[in-house]
Every structure is written in structure tokens, then in C-alpha cells.
XYZ file of C-alpha atoms in Angstrom:
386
model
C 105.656 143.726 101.961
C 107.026 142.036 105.177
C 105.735 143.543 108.497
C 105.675 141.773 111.291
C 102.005 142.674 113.155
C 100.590 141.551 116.611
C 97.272 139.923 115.526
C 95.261 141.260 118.804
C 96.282 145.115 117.762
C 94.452 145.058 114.109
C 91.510 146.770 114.032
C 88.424 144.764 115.089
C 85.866 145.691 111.886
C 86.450 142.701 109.763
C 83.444 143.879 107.067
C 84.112 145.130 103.758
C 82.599 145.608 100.526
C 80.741 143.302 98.408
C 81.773 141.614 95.763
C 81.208 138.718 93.742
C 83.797 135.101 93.136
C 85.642 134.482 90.196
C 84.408 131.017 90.156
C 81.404 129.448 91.600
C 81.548 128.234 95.225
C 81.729 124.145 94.913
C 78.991 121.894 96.367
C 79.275 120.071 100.190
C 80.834 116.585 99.563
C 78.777 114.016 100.178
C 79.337 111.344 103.092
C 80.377 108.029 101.373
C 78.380 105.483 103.001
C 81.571 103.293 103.118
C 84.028 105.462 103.812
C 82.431 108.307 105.632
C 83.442 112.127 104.422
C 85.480 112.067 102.051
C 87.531 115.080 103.870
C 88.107 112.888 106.961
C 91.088 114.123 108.890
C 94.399 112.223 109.712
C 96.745 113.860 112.376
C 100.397 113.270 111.093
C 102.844 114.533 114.347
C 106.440 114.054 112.962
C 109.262 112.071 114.237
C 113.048 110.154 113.691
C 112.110 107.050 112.592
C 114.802 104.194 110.843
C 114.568 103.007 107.455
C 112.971 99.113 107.099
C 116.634 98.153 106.388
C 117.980 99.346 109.145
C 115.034 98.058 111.462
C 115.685 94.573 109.747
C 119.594 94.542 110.407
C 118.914 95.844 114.103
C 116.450 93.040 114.799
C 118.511 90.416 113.184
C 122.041 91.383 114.924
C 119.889 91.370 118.266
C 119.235 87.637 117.388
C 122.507 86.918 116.726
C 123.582 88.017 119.802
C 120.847 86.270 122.143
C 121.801 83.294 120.070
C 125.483 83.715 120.515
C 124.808 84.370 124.659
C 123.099 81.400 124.982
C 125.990 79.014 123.002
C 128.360 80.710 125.372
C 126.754 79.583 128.005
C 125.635 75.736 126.850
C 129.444 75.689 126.144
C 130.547 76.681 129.623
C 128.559 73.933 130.904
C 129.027 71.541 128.231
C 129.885 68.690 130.874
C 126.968 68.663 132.080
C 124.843 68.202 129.229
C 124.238 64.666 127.321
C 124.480 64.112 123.734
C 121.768 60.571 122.609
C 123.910 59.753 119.673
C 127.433 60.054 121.058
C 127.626 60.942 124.754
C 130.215 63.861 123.800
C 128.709 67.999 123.801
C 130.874 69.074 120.767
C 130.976 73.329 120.251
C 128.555 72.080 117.198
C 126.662 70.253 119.588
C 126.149 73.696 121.412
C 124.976 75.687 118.816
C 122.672 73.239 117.667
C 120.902 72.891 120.761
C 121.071 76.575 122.065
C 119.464 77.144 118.220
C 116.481 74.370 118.904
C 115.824 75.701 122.225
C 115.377 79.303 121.418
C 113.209 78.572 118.445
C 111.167 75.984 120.959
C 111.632 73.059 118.735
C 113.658 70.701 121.222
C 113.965 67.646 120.138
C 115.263 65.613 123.140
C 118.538 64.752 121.349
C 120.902 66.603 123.552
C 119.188 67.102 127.146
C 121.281 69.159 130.010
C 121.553 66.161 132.582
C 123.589 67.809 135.498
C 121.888 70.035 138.193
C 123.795 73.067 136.893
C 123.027 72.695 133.630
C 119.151 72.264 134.928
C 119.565 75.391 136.653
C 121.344 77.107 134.023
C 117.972 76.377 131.601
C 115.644 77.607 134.053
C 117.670 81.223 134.864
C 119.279 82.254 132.034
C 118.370 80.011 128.825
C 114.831 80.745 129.524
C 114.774 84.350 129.853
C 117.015 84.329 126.399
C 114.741 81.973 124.650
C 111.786 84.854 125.765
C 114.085 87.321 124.356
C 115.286 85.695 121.151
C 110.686 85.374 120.404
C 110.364 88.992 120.851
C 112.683 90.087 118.989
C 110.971 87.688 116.124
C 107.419 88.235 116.837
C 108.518 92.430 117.295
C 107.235 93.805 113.736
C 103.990 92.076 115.323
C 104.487 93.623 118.738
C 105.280 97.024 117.241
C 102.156 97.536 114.644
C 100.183 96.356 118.353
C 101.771 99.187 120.082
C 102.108 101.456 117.478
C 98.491 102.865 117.914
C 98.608 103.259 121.583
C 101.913 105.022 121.019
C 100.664 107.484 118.747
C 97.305 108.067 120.516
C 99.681 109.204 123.456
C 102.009 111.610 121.535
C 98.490 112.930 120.231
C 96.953 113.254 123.326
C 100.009 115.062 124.557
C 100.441 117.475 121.777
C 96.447 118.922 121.838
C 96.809 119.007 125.579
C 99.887 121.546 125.140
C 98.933 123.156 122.372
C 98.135 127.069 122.707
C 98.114 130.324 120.329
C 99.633 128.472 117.791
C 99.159 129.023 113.825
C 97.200 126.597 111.292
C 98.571 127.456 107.654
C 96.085 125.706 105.107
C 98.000 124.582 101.842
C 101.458 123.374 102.160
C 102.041 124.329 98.287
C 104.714 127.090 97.267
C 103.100 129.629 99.128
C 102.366 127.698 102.502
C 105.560 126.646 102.380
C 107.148 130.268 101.747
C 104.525 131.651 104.284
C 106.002 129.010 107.352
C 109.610 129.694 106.062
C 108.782 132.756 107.044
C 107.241 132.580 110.361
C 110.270 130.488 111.185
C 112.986 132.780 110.404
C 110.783 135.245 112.565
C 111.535 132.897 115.383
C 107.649 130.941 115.233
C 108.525 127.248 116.828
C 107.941 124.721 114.478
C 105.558 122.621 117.267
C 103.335 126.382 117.141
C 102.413 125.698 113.575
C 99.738 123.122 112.528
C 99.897 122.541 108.292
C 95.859 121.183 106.919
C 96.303 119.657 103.255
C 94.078 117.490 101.447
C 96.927 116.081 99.277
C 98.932 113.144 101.312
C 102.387 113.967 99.165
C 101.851 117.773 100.781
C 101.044 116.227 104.508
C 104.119 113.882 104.353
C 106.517 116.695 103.346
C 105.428 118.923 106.113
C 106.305 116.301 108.270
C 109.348 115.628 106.971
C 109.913 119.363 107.643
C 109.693 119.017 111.323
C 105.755 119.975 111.163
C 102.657 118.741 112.221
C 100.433 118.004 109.582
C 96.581 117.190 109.226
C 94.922 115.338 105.952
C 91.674 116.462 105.291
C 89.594 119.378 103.622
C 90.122 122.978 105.348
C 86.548 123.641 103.761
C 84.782 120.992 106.438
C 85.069 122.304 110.329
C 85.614 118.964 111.690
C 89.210 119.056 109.882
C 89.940 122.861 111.328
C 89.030 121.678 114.704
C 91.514 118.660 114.482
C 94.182 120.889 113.777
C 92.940 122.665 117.122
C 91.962 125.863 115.756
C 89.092 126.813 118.029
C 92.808 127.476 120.269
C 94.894 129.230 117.520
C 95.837 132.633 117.200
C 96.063 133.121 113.217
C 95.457 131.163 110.450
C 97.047 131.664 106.821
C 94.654 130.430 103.901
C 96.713 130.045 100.723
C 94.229 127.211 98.634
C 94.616 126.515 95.122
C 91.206 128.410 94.252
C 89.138 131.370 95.394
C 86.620 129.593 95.658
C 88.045 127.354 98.775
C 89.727 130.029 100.257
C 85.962 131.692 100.602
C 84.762 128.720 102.260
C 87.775 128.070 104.345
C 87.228 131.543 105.995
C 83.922 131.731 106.008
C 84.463 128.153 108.189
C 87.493 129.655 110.286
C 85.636 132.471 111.504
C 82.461 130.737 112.476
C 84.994 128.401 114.541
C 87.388 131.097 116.109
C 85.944 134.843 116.060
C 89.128 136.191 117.365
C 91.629 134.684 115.064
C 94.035 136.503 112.497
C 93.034 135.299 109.169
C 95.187 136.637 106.376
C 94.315 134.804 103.234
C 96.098 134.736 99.465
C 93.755 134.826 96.483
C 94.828 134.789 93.178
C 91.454 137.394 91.355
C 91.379 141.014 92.503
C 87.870 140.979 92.299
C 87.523 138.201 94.661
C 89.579 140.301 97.236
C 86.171 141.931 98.681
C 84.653 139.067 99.048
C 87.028 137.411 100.757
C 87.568 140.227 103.189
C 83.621 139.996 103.842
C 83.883 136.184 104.877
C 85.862 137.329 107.624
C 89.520 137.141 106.295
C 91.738 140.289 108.049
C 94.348 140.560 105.457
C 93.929 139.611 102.099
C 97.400 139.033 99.372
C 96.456 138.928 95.833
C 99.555 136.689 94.673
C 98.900 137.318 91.101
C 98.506 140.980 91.005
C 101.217 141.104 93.449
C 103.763 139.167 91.341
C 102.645 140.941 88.352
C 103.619 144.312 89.886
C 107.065 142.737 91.005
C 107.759 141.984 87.022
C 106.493 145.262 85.958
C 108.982 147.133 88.743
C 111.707 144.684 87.779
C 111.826 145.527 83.801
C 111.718 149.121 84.162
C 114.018 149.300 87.112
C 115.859 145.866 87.745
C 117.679 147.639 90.871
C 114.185 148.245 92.136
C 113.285 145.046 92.022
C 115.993 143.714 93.051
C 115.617 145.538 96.640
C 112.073 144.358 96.482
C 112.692 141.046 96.302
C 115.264 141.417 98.545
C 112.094 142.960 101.286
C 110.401 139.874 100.382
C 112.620 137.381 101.773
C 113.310 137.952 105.584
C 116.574 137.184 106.652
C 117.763 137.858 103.236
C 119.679 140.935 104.095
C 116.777 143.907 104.373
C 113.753 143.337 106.321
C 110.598 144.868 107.226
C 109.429 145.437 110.670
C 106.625 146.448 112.996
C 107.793 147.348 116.218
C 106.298 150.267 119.137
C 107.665 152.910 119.461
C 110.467 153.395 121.912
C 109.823 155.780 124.990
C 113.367 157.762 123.634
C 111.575 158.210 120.786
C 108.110 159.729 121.843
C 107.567 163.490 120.396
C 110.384 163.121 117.745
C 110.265 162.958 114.123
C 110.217 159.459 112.207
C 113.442 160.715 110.903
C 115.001 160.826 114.068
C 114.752 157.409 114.968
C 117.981 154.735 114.745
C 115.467 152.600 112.517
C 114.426 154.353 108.836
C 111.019 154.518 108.871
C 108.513 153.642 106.547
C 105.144 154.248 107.875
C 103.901 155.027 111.341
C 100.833 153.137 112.560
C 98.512 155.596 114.761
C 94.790 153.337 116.176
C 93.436 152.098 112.999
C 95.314 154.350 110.488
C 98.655 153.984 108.665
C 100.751 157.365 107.888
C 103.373 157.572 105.616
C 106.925 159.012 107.081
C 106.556 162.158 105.284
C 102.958 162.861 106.747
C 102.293 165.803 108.449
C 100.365 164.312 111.189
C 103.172 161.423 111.585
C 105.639 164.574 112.620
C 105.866 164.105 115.888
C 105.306 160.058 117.315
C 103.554 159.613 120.058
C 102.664 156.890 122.783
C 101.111 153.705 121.401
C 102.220 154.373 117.670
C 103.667 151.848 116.220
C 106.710 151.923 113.414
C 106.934 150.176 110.397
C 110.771 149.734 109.762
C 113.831 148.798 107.538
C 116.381 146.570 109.064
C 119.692 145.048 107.451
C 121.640 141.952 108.485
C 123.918 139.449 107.483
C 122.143 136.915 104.953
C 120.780 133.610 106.437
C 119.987 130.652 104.913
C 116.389 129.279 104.611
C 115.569 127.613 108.036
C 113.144 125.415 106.711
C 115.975 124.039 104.442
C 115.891 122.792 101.051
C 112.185 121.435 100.436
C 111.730 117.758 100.493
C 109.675 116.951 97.495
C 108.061 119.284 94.928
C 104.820 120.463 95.471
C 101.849 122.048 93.887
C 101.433 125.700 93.677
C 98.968 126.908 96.078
């Protein structure tokens, strides 16, 4: 079910029962002695950035013009240039030696022979024939710059990132998960995607995101995405088995982080919660229940799935409880009330001891509003489910 929870107000005891994985735990990779780990991390930060077609037209028009300036201005001072063969500066003439001069060939056959025309080469041919190189020698210039460029924006973005949320797996749940978060009103820049698969790190960029290649399992690749900083961290990996290791590596990093993780077994649920996860989703049980709910009631389900998806019309949410509201029943409030959350403990609506609210409960709550559309969009590529 949707709630939407403050991280720093879930209870502290993060220990639960023991229990045993599905599937057993994979072995450390191995540094390549080439390549070193083989779950080295890449930082992808997105931006706007035109197509090669468009960089090639932009570059080439940009020549045209410098080329076109400097004919302009060989053929304003055409009288005071001299032509070897015939003594006569045609428009041809112009063109042909404002094209030799900008591509530094020159070969003597038309010379500027007045003083103005001198001058004219020095202050303003010159400058153009600088202009017309870099703009020729600029795919060169750019793949020089393009690092320092980049090391800046990265620079930039650790030293303002704060509190923010690393989602590992950018499959059908991360993606969900995020679409989520954004409808809540999470900024995009406060959420950090980790994803071994390159396909998966180049569509989170594409969605606005920053994205890190590597292997959530290795803490090198968590602290790249800054998480000794974050606030919560959703774990939704293609097996248990990583998801284990992924928390058991995010909580050694952070201790005061919000894990909620997504398994797929029941029975690795206690596990999971053990290696320091705060919230665990079983997605398959979960979905399971949906289908059962939906065939014997399809209304049911209906307003289920309709819970589900925030922003879709109903919503669930977790908000305090309103000093109007403090000593009156949960059915008394403007909101309808689910569940009221007293300390550590949640109590249903009808619950004798949720009868009266008091000070520091908290209410879990249906709202309704008009239907949105996703805010993340319509998904870029297809993408595994994880």
C-alpha cells in the first residue's frame, strides 16, 4: 500500500528473525588484472545534448559564414589587392583567395599590395582565419575539453548533494518506485539510480536522472553514488540473493539510512530484514494477492490498483495529526482514516485504543484527486524486470 513515511520516525530496531536465502549468496568478483573490478563505477549526470547531425550542420554553417565574412571583406578592398596572372581581383578572385588563406595554404598568386589591404589581413582576416581552424579542429577541441567539463559538473553535483535517495535497479520496479517519489514531489537531482546494465544507466539519464554503472553489491559503487550522505535507499535487484548483499553493504556504509528493499521469496523476507533492510515488499506474493482479490472481486481490485498508483485518483497518506484533531475519534477527522500510528505500533481505525488521537500520532489516510499523468513520462527504452 502507498504511505508516505518520514524515514527518521521508524522505529530504530532493525533485527528480525532468522531465516535462510532462496538461492545461495554469489562469490566476490575477482579484480581483472587488466581491467580492474569488474563492478567499476561510471557517474552518468544527464544533460541536452544535439544529435551528431545537427553538431555537423552547426559547425559547417559556422564555416560558411567565416568564409563568406572574409570574401566580403577581400571584395571591399579588392583594389588593393594584386592578381600574378592578370592584374584584375575578379569576385572569383576573392573567394579563391579568402578560401586559401583561411585554410593556410597561400599560394602567393593573389597578394593584398595596398596598405589597407595589409592592414585589413592583419585585423580582421587573421582573427577569421583563427576562427574558420577552430571551428575545424573543434570535434578535437571538444573530446579535449570534454573531460574537464564533466569533472566540473561532477565535482559540483557531490559538493551539493544532501539527503538525497539512491534507488538500486532501474528495471520495472526502480522505475515504478522513482515514478513514484516524483509524483510525491522528490526532485529528480535528489535521486541517484546504481545499475550494472549500461542500457538501464542510459535510460535513467535520459529520464532526467543521475545514474551510476557499477555493482550495488561492491561499496566503492554505493559510495560513488554518495550514499554515506543519503537518506534512504530502495533495493529492487533481480535476485535475493543481491538484494542481501546490497543491504548488508548499505548498512555497513550508512547506519542511519531508510532501506526498504523488494524481494521476490517470502522466505527470504527475514533474512533480508536481518541484513539491515527497514521495510521489506515481497513483489511476488504481493502481486499474487492483487490477482487473487481481482478474480473474486474485480471492483476490489480495481480500487487497489487504483491505491497503488499515486496520483491516479485515490492515494494513501501518512500525515500527523492536526492539533484540531487531538482527543477526537479517527472518524471525526476531514481525512478517512485507515490506521493510526501511536510510537512503534500501528492501530487499525476501529481499535479501541485508537478512540481518541492524541499528540504525536500519526494518520494513515485516503485522499482523492483529479488523475495525473505519469511524471516520469512514457519510459525511454524497455527494460528488464527487476
Amino acid at each position: 500500500m502507498k504511505t508516505v513515511r518520514t524515514p527518521d520516525e521508524q522505529p530504530s530496531d532493525r533485527r528480525g528473525p532468522m531465516g535462510a536465502l532462496a538461492r545461495p549468496l554469489p562469490r566476490p568478483a575477482e579484480p581483472d588484472p587488466d581491467n580492474g573490478f569488474p563492478g567499476a563505477a561510471e557517474i552518468g549526470i544527464p544533460r541536452r545534448k544535439p544529435g551528431p547531425l545537427k553538431q555537423v550542420v552547426r559547425r559547417f554553417a559556422l564555416a560558411l559564414l567565416v568564409l563568406a565574412v572574409t570574401v566580403l571583406l577581400v571584395w571591399i578592398e579588392r583594389d588593393g589587392y594584386r592578381d600574378s596572372v592578370d592584374g584584375h581581383l575578379s569576385f572569383l578572385d576573392a573567394v579563391y583567395y579568402a578560401t586559401v588563406t583561411l585554410s593556410t595554404t597561400g599560394y602567393g598568386d593573389v597578394i593584398p599590395a595596398s596598405d589597407s589591404a595589409r592592414l585589413m589581413n592583419i585585423v580582421l582576416i587573421t582573427p577569421l582565419r583563427v576562427v574558420f581552424l577552430i571551428i575545424l579542429v573543434g570535434t578535437t577541441l571538444e573530446v579535449l575539453t570534454e573531460r574537464t567539463r564533466e569533472q566540473w559538473r561532477l565535482s559540483r553535483w557531490r559538493s551539493t548533494l544532501r539527503d538525497h535517495t539512491v534507488v538500486v535497479g532501474y528495471g520495472t520496479t526502480g522505475y515504478s518506485a522513482i515514478s513514484t517519489l516524483v509524483a510525491q514531489g522528490v526532485p529528480r537531482d535528489r535521486i541517484v539510480v546504481v545499475d550494472p546494465d549500461a542500457e538501464a544507466v542510459a535510460a535513467a539519464m535520459q529520464d532526467g536522472l543521475v545514474a551510476v554503472a557499477g555493482d550495488a553489491t561492491r561499496a566503492d559503487v554505493l559510495r560513488r553514488a554518495e550514499f554515506e550522505r543519503a537518506r534512504n535507499l530502495i533495493v529492487s535487484a533481480n535476485r535475493d540473493d543481491t538484494a542481501a548483499l546490497v543491504t548488508l553493504t548499505a548498512r555497513q556504509i550508512n547506519r542511519r539510512a531508510w532501506i526498504v528493499v523488494a524481494v521476490r521469496e517470502d522466505e527470504n523476507s527475514p533474512l533480508i530484514r536481518q541484513s539491515g533492510a527497514d521495510s521489506v515488499v515481497t513483489t511476488a506474493s504481493a502481486a499474487g494477492r492483487l490477482l487473487g482479490v481481482s478474480m473474486l472481486s474485480p471492483n476490489v481490485g480495481e480500487v487497489v490498483e487504483d491505491l497503488l498508483h499515486y496520483g491516479s485518483g485515490m492515494d494513501l497518506i501518512e500525515r500527523p495529526v492536526d492539533k484540531r484533531e487531538t482527543g477526537k475519534s479517527p472518524a471525526d477527522c476531514r481525512d478517512l482514516v485507515v490506521a493510526v500510528i501511536r510510537g512503534h505500533r500501528m492501530l487499525r481505525h476501529d481499535d479501541p485504543e485508537a478512540s481518541k488521537l492524541a499528540t504525536g500520532d500519526r494518520l494513515v489516510v485516503i485522499r482523492s484527486g483529479p488523475r495525473r499523468p505519469d511524471p516520469m513520462g512514457p519510459r525511454a527504452h524497455p527494460s528488464p524486470v527487476s
